[in-house]
Short mmCIF file of C-alpha atoms in Angstrom, two decimals:
data_model
loop_
_atom_site.label_atom_id
_atom_site.label_comp_id
_atom_site.label_asym_id
_atom_site.label_seq_id
_atom_site.Cartn_x
_atom_site.Cartn_y
_atom_site.Cartn_z
CA MET A 503 14.05 37.76 -42.13
CA LEU A 504 14.87 35.21 -39.72
CA SER A 505 12.53 32.05 -38.64
CA ILE A 506 12.14 31.81 -34.66
CA ALA A 507 14.13 29.08 -34.46
CA ASN A 508 17.45 31.01 -35.70
CA LYS A 509 17.08 34.01 -33.57
CA ILE A 510 17.22 31.16 -30.91
CA LEU A 511 20.05 29.41 -31.67
CA MET A 512 22.05 32.84 -32.91
CA HIS A 513 20.79 33.74 -28.88
CA TYR A 514 22.02 30.63 -27.10
CA ASP A 515 25.18 30.42 -29.44
CA SER A 516 26.27 33.56 -28.17
CA ASN A 517 25.23 33.45 -24.75
CA ALA A 518 24.74 29.55 -23.67
CA ARG A 519 24.87 29.23 -19.49
CA ASP A 520 28.14 27.29 -18.35
CA LEU A 521 26.45 24.05 -16.60
CA PRO A 522 28.58 21.81 -14.94
CA TRP A 523 26.60 18.72 -17.23
CA ARG A 524 26.41 20.37 -20.40
CA VAL A 525 28.14 20.59 -23.43
CA GLY A 526 27.34 23.94 -24.70
CA PRO A 527 28.44 25.87 -28.14
CA LYS A 528 31.61 27.41 -27.21
CA SER A 529 33.16 23.67 -26.33
CA SER A 530 36.20 22.47 -26.75
CA ALA A 531 34.77 19.99 -30.63
CA ASP A 532 36.52 16.98 -28.90
CA LYS A 533 34.04 17.11 -25.17
CA ALA A 534 31.55 14.77 -25.65
CA ILE A 535 28.06 15.21 -24.57
CA ASN A 536 27.45 12.31 -21.17
CA PRO A 537 24.19 10.78 -21.84
CA TYR A 538 24.29 9.82 -17.99
CA HIS A 539 25.18 13.51 -17.09
CA VAL A 540 22.18 14.44 -19.14
CA TRP A 541 19.63 12.02 -17.67
CA LEU A 542 20.77 12.91 -14.20
CA SER A 543 20.23 16.37 -14.06
CA GLU A 544 17.47 16.44 -15.58
CA ILE A 545 16.24 14.30 -13.64
CA MET A 546 17.70 16.03 -10.72
CA LEU A 547 16.70 19.07 -12.20
CA GLN A 548 12.37 17.84 -12.51
CA GLN A 549 10.99 20.56 -10.30
CA THR A 550 13.46 22.53 -8.85
CA THR A 551 16.73 25.36 -9.16
CA VAL A 552 19.54 25.09 -11.44
CA ALA A 553 21.28 26.45 -8.43
CA ALA A 554 19.69 23.82 -5.76
CA VAL A 555 21.09 21.67 -8.47
CA ILE A 556 24.55 22.13 -9.04
CA PRO A 557 25.95 21.51 -6.20
CA TYR A 558 24.16 17.77 -5.96
CA PHE A 559 25.21 17.33 -9.20
CA GLU A 560 28.56 17.48 -8.93
CA LYS A 561 28.43 15.13 -5.43
CA PHE A 562 26.49 12.08 -7.15
CA THR A 563 29.68 12.56 -10.23
CA THR A 564 32.44 12.19 -8.02
CA ARG A 565 30.75 9.69 -5.56
CA TRP A 566 28.83 7.70 -8.65
CA PRO A 567 30.53 8.47 -12.21
CA ASP A 568 28.28 6.22 -13.98
CA PHE A 569 25.07 4.30 -14.71
CA ASP A 570 27.34 1.30 -13.31
CA ALA A 571 28.55 2.54 -10.24
CA LEU A 572 25.41 4.61 -9.27
CA ALA A 573 23.86 0.90 -9.65
CA ALA A 574 25.67 -0.75 -7.21
CA ALA A 575 25.65 2.09 -4.54
CA ALA A 576 23.42 1.11 -1.63
CA GLU A 577 19.77 2.72 -1.78
CA THR A 578 20.82 3.95 1.60
CA ASP A 579 23.14 6.03 0.26
CA VAL A 580 21.84 7.49 -2.32
CA MET A 581 19.22 8.53 -0.48
CA ALA A 582 21.11 10.43 2.03
CA ALA A 583 23.12 12.03 -0.79
CA TRP A 584 20.44 13.33 -1.88
CA ALA A 585 19.20 14.68 1.45
CA GLY A 586 17.80 17.85 0.57
CA LEU A 587 16.54 17.92 -2.42
CA GLY A 588 12.99 17.10 -2.18
CA TYR A 589 10.94 14.66 -3.45
CA TYR A 590 12.70 11.53 -2.98
CA ALA A 591 11.13 9.65 -4.99
CA ARG A 592 12.74 10.92 -7.90
CA ALA A 593 16.08 9.17 -5.81
CA ARG A 594 14.22 6.20 -5.33
CA ASN A 595 13.92 5.77 -9.47
CA LEU A 596 17.41 6.93 -9.50
CA VAL A 597 18.54 4.04 -8.47
CA LYS A 598 16.16 1.84 -10.44
CA CYS A 599 16.94 3.58 -13.87
CA ALA A 600 20.27 2.92 -12.79
CA ARG A 601 19.90 -0.40 -12.63
CA THR A 602 17.85 -1.66 -15.32
CA VAL A 603 20.57 0.28 -17.70
CA SER A 604 23.38 -1.37 -16.30
CA SER A 605 22.10 -5.04 -16.00
CA ASP A 606 19.78 -4.81 -19.23
CA TYR A 607 21.02 -2.24 -21.21
CA ASP A 608 25.06 -2.37 -21.08
CA GLY A 609 25.23 0.79 -19.00
CA ILE A 610 24.22 2.55 -22.32
CA LEU A 611 20.85 4.93 -22.71
CA PRO A 612 17.85 3.60 -25.33
CA GLN A 613 18.40 6.93 -27.59
CA ASP A 614 15.05 7.36 -28.55
CA GLU A 615 12.12 8.69 -26.68
CA GLN A 616 9.85 5.36 -26.53
CA GLY A 617 12.96 3.22 -25.13
CA LEU A 618 12.91 5.92 -22.79
CA ARG A 619 9.38 5.87 -20.88
CA LEU A 620 10.18 2.73 -20.04
CA LEU A 621 12.50 3.53 -17.56
CA SER A 622 11.96 4.36 -13.96
CA GLY A 623 11.12 7.86 -13.38
CA ILE A 624 10.96 9.29 -16.95
CA GLY A 625 8.17 11.05 -18.22
CA ASP A 626 7.38 12.19 -21.27
CA TYR A 627 9.63 15.81 -20.87
CA THR A 628 12.49 13.67 -19.31
CA ALA A 629 12.47 11.77 -22.87
CA ALA A 630 12.54 14.00 -24.93
CA ALA A 631 14.37 16.05 -22.95
CA ILE A 632 17.26 13.77 -22.76
CA ALA A 633 16.53 12.70 -26.37
CA SER A 634 17.15 15.79 -28.17
CA ILE A 635 20.26 17.06 -25.63
CA ALA A 636 22.10 13.70 -25.07
CA PHE A 637 21.20 11.86 -28.50
CA GLY A 638 20.22 15.11 -31.01
CA ARG A 639 17.00 13.78 -32.11
CA ARG A 640 14.13 15.93 -32.54
CA ALA A 641 11.99 16.09 -30.06
CA LEU A 642 9.28 18.26 -28.33
CA VAL A 643 10.85 19.07 -24.68
CA VAL A 644 8.26 21.78 -22.62
CA ASP A 645 9.48 22.71 -19.37
CA ALA A 646 7.95 25.48 -16.95
CA ASN A 647 10.55 28.40 -18.73
CA ILE A 648 9.53 26.76 -22.70
CA GLU A 649 5.79 26.82 -21.73
CA ARG A 650 5.74 30.55 -20.37
CA ILE A 651 7.80 31.21 -23.52
CA ILE A 652 5.37 29.59 -26.49
CA ALA A 653 2.30 30.90 -24.77
CA ARG A 654 3.86 34.11 -24.70
CA ILE A 655 5.38 34.10 -28.41
CA PHE A 656 1.16 32.44 -29.73
CA ALA A 657 -0.68 34.94 -27.16
CA ILE A 658 -2.40 30.71 -26.27
CA ASP A 659 -4.57 32.13 -23.85
CA THR A 660 -6.68 28.56 -22.91
CA PRO A 661 -5.04 28.11 -19.11
CA LEU A 662 -3.25 25.74 -18.09
CA PRO A 663 -2.46 22.14 -18.05
CA LYS A 664 -5.58 22.04 -20.41
CA GLY A 665 -3.22 24.61 -22.81
CA LYS A 666 -0.17 22.61 -22.84
CA LYS A 667 -1.47 20.60 -25.60
CA GLN A 668 -1.95 23.34 -27.56
CA ILE A 669 1.65 24.06 -26.31
CA LYS A 670 3.16 22.02 -27.49
CA ALA A 671 1.44 22.08 -30.87
CA ALA A 672 2.90 25.30 -31.37
CA LEU A 673 6.17 24.86 -30.20
CA ASP A 674 6.76 21.52 -33.23
CA THR A 675 6.16 24.64 -35.45
CA ILE A 676 9.66 25.87 -34.68
CA VAL A 677 11.41 22.67 -33.20
CA PRO A 678 14.08 22.36 -36.23
CA GLU A 679 15.24 18.81 -37.60
CA ASP A 680 18.80 19.75 -36.62
CA ARG A 681 19.83 21.58 -33.78
CA ALA A 682 17.18 20.40 -31.52
CA GLY A 683 18.62 19.44 -28.33
CA ASP A 684 20.44 23.73 -28.13
CA LEU A 685 17.30 25.38 -29.91
CA ALA A 686 15.50 23.57 -25.73
CA GLN A 687 18.48 24.43 -24.00
CA GLY A 688 17.96 28.26 -25.79
CA LEU A 689 14.69 28.27 -24.98
CA MET A 690 15.33 27.29 -21.89
CA ASP A 691 18.02 29.99 -20.44
CA ILE A 692 16.08 32.63 -22.18
CA GLY A 693 12.86 31.61 -19.79
CA ALA A 694 16.19 31.87 -17.08
CA SER A 695 17.16 35.64 -17.89
CA ILE A 696 15.07 37.36 -19.99
CA CYS A 697 11.61 35.99 -20.13
CA SER A 698 10.60 35.60 -16.24
CA ALA A 699 7.41 35.05 -14.68
CA LYS A 700 6.92 38.76 -13.69
CA ASN A 701 9.03 41.78 -14.51
CA PRO A 702 10.28 40.24 -17.90
CA LYS A 703 13.19 42.03 -19.50
CA CYS A 704 11.32 42.15 -23.23
CA MET A 705 13.57 45.26 -24.64
CA LEU A 706 16.79 42.08 -24.69
CA CYS A 707 14.49 39.32 -26.22
CA PRO A 708 15.95 38.37 -28.67
CA LEU A 709 11.72 36.87 -29.75
CA ASN A 710 10.02 40.53 -29.00
CA GLU A 711 9.81 40.74 -32.91
CA ASP A 712 7.85 37.59 -33.24
CA CYS A 713 6.12 37.81 -29.75
CA GLN A 714 1.60 38.46 -29.89
CA ALA A 715 1.70 38.98 -26.03
CA TYR A 716 4.96 41.32 -26.18
CA HIS A 717 2.97 43.77 -29.13
CA ASP A 718 -0.46 43.25 -27.20
CA GLY A 719 1.26 44.15 -23.96
CA ARG A 720 0.00 41.68 -21.95
CA VAL A 721 3.10 39.70 -21.62
CA GLU A 722 2.32 38.87 -17.70
CA ALA A 723 -0.87 37.41 -18.67
CA TYR A 724 0.14 34.66 -20.48
CA PRO A 725 0.49 31.15 -19.83
CA VAL A 726 -3.36 31.79 -18.37
CA LYS A 727 -2.91 29.30 -14.82
CA PRO A 728 -5.55 28.06 -12.86
CA ALA A 729 -7.14 29.72 -9.12
CA LYS A 730 -4.12 28.86 -7.10
CA LYS A 731 -5.64 26.28 -4.15
CA ILE A 732 -5.58 26.64 -0.25
CA LYS A 733 -2.77 24.03 0.84
CA PRO A 734 -3.92 22.26 4.05
CA GLU A 735 -2.00 22.40 7.19
CA ARG A 736 -1.60 19.46 9.16
CA ILE A 737 -0.18 19.02 11.96
CA GLY A 738 2.14 16.31 13.57
CA MET A 739 4.38 14.97 16.56
CA ALA A 740 8.74 14.20 16.09
CA TRP A 741 10.60 12.92 18.43
CA TRP A 742 14.40 13.01 19.32
CA ILE A 743 15.36 10.25 21.47
CA VAL A 744 18.46 10.42 23.14
CA ARG A 745 20.99 7.25 24.79
CA ASP A 746 24.66 8.00 25.13
CA GLY A 747 25.13 10.49 22.63
CA HIS A 748 23.63 8.90 19.93
CA VAL A 749 19.67 9.39 18.49
CA LEU A 750 17.38 7.22 17.51
CA LEU A 751 16.53 7.41 14.13
CA ILE A 752 14.56 4.72 11.49
CA LYS A 753 13.98 3.97 7.46
CA ARG A 754 10.93 5.33 6.69
CA PRO A 755 8.90 2.55 4.81
CA ASP A 756 9.01 2.98 1.51
CA ALA A 757 5.84 3.63 0.40
CA ALA A 758 5.63 6.39 2.75
CA MET A 759 5.79 9.73 1.99
CA LEU A 760 9.96 10.64 1.96
CA GLY A 761 10.33 6.89 2.02
CA GLY A 762 13.58 5.20 2.45
CA MET A 763 15.05 7.73 4.03
CA ARG A 764 16.07 7.75 7.82
CA ALA A 765 14.00 10.17 9.90
CA LEU A 766 13.20 11.11 13.57
CA PRO A 767 10.28 9.12 15.40
CA ASP A 768 7.12 10.84 14.01
CA ASP A 769 3.62 9.90 14.38
CA GLY A 770 2.74 9.01 11.21
CA TRP A 771 0.87 12.31 9.75
CA LYS A 772 0.36 12.09 6.08
CA ALA A 773 -0.93 14.71 3.57
CA ARG A 774 -4.40 14.06 4.35
CA GLN A 775 -4.79 13.59 7.76
CA ASP A 776 -3.06 14.44 11.21
CA GLY A 777 -0.53 12.63 13.21
CA ASP A 778 -2.33 10.71 16.55
CA GLY A 779 0.70 11.59 19.12
CA VAL A 780 1.98 8.33 19.25
CA LEU A 781 5.82 6.91 18.95
CA PRO A 782 5.53 3.94 15.84
CA PHE A 783 6.82 1.46 17.81
CA ASP A 784 6.08 -0.46 21.18
CA HIS A 785 8.73 0.72 23.95
CA ASN A 786 9.97 0.15 27.13
CA PHE A 787 12.92 2.21 27.09
CA GLU A 788 12.95 3.88 31.00
CA LYS A 789 13.13 8.10 30.24
CA ILE A 790 16.37 10.01 32.88
CA GLY A 791 17.06 13.59 32.75
CA LYS A 792 14.41 15.75 31.11
CA SER A 793 12.24 14.84 29.11
CA MET A 794 10.55 18.02 27.18
CA THR A 795 8.50 19.07 24.07
CA PHE A 796 10.01 22.59 22.87
CA LYS A 797 8.09 25.64 22.11
CA GLN A 798 9.40 26.33 19.14
CA VAL A 799 7.09 24.76 16.03
CA VAL A 800 9.15 23.09 12.47
CA GLN A 801 6.78 24.65 10.66
CA HIS A 802 7.43 22.80 6.17
CA SER A 803 5.60 23.53 3.21
CA PHE A 804 5.57 19.97 1.21
CA THR A 805 3.87 19.97 -3.05
CA HIS A 806 0.22 19.03 -1.58
CA PHE A 807 -0.01 20.60 2.10
CA SER A 808 1.90 21.89 4.82
CA LEU A 809 2.89 20.71 8.25
CA LYS A 810 3.46 22.22 11.78
CA LEU A 811 5.73 19.24 13.51
CA SER A 812 6.10 19.01 17.18
CA LEU A 813 9.42 18.30 18.38
CA THR A 814 9.65 16.39 22.10
CA SER A 815 12.87 15.44 23.45
CA ILE A 816 13.34 12.61 25.60
CA GLU A 817 16.93 10.84 27.19
CA VAL A 818 16.48 7.20 27.21
CA ASN A 819 18.49 4.39 29.81
CA GLN A 820 22.27 3.79 28.14
CA ASP A 821 20.91 -0.01 29.13
CA VAL A 822 18.16 0.26 26.81
CA ARG A 823 18.77 -1.92 23.61
CA MET A 824 16.71 -0.94 20.52
CA ASP A 825 18.55 -3.61 17.75
CA GLU A 826 19.92 -1.53 14.98
CA SER A 827 18.12 -2.44 11.71
CA ASP A 828 17.16 -1.61 8.56
CA ASN A 829 14.40 0.22 10.06
CA PHE A 830 16.61 1.44 13.21
CA ILE A 831 19.51 3.14 14.32
CA TRP A 832 21.34 5.09 17.05
CA TRP A 833 23.10 7.41 15.37
CA PRO A 834 25.96 9.50 16.45
CA ILE A 835 24.63 12.49 17.44
CA ASP A 836 28.57 14.70 16.50
CA LYS A 837 27.85 13.12 13.20
CA ILE A 838 24.23 13.24 12.60
CA GLU A 839 24.82 16.01 9.41
CA GLN A 840 25.34 12.68 7.93
CA ALA A 841 22.60 10.93 7.91
CA GLY A 842 21.11 12.54 5.21
CA LEU A 843 17.81 13.24 6.43
CA PRO A 844 14.61 15.46 5.02
CA THR A 845 14.59 18.70 5.27
CA VAL A 846 11.48 18.65 7.70
CA PHE A 847 13.33 16.60 9.99
CA ALA A 848 16.86 18.61 9.54
CA LYS A 849 14.98 21.44 10.52
CA ALA A 850 14.29 19.54 13.81
CA ILE A 851 17.13 18.63 13.95
CA ASN A 852 18.70 21.92 14.50
CA ILE A 853 15.93 23.33 16.56
CA VAL A 854 17.42 20.73 18.72
CA MET A 855 21.29 22.07 18.09
CA LYS A 856 20.43 26.04 18.73
CA TYR A 857 18.71 24.98 22.21
CA GLU A 858 21.60 22.86 23.14
CA LYS A 859 23.89 25.89 22.02
CA GLY A 860 21.61 27.95 24.54
CA GLU A 861 20.83 30.14 21.12
CA THR A 862 16.43 29.48 21.86
CA TYR A 863 14.41 28.75 24.54
CA GLU A 864 11.94 25.82 24.46
#
């Protein structure tokens, strides 16, 4: 009887997804695994889907093909290129990690989990994934897909997150000394295409004979999750301040949410408090033309809270001169898509643009 590991590897050898960062079992023998690609993809894939990551990965590797190139990039450029992918601390850590690898490790990643965990943005999961996939080390890689599969195979009914320790221990019993990276990727593929959270395709699963949850008829009961907490709702304001074909953007403080990103000025809303309704800087500009608050409100969901953001448009005198700096910049409106704004502010700008085209009401 084949072991669980052998079944996973056989399935992977025949059905591996073709992903731009992956060197799969059907790749030519002379195609080597690129640790930079593995690292970049694993950082991007944290809490993000494969479909969302692919265009960002291709954009980044074209513009910054290795650690040295990314290390030399301006952080604002990297943040702008990351815009829309979310969880922006990952982008800041991406730059920090690249600079450390370039300056302290001659542009070469450490190969073991312990060394990898010393780098910015790399925790236990990412270190294990890089060590196993990029360097062939035996490591216990547990992402959401693998967590779900192992919980079902072994019918681990301890609710998450407490059950994570048992899941990892169970995984340890099936990971081989060699091809640990292929095993991890094989499990990821099974989780993505067969062992889904809802309506899993158990009849197609190469592991159904070994799955206790399948035999018990309770597959969707695993993994056991705690009750969902209701997200608090915050209220805030943002401003579309225009002058002579330009809009005023600010650079958000590094320590703030969406830190280091270009954005519209807002009133200081946070995960734990509403905004105060006040512009975040002193101003003495004269309003000209029409000033208004749009009826349409931006609604955006963050990990720990949801936000309702009102948007006010102000046209100011073209003689106003707020000196451009790292924190303030008058950005050409016709090139606003190049500013790399976070999604919540991109939604706000979409409201403005639709209004300008007469597609929405105030």
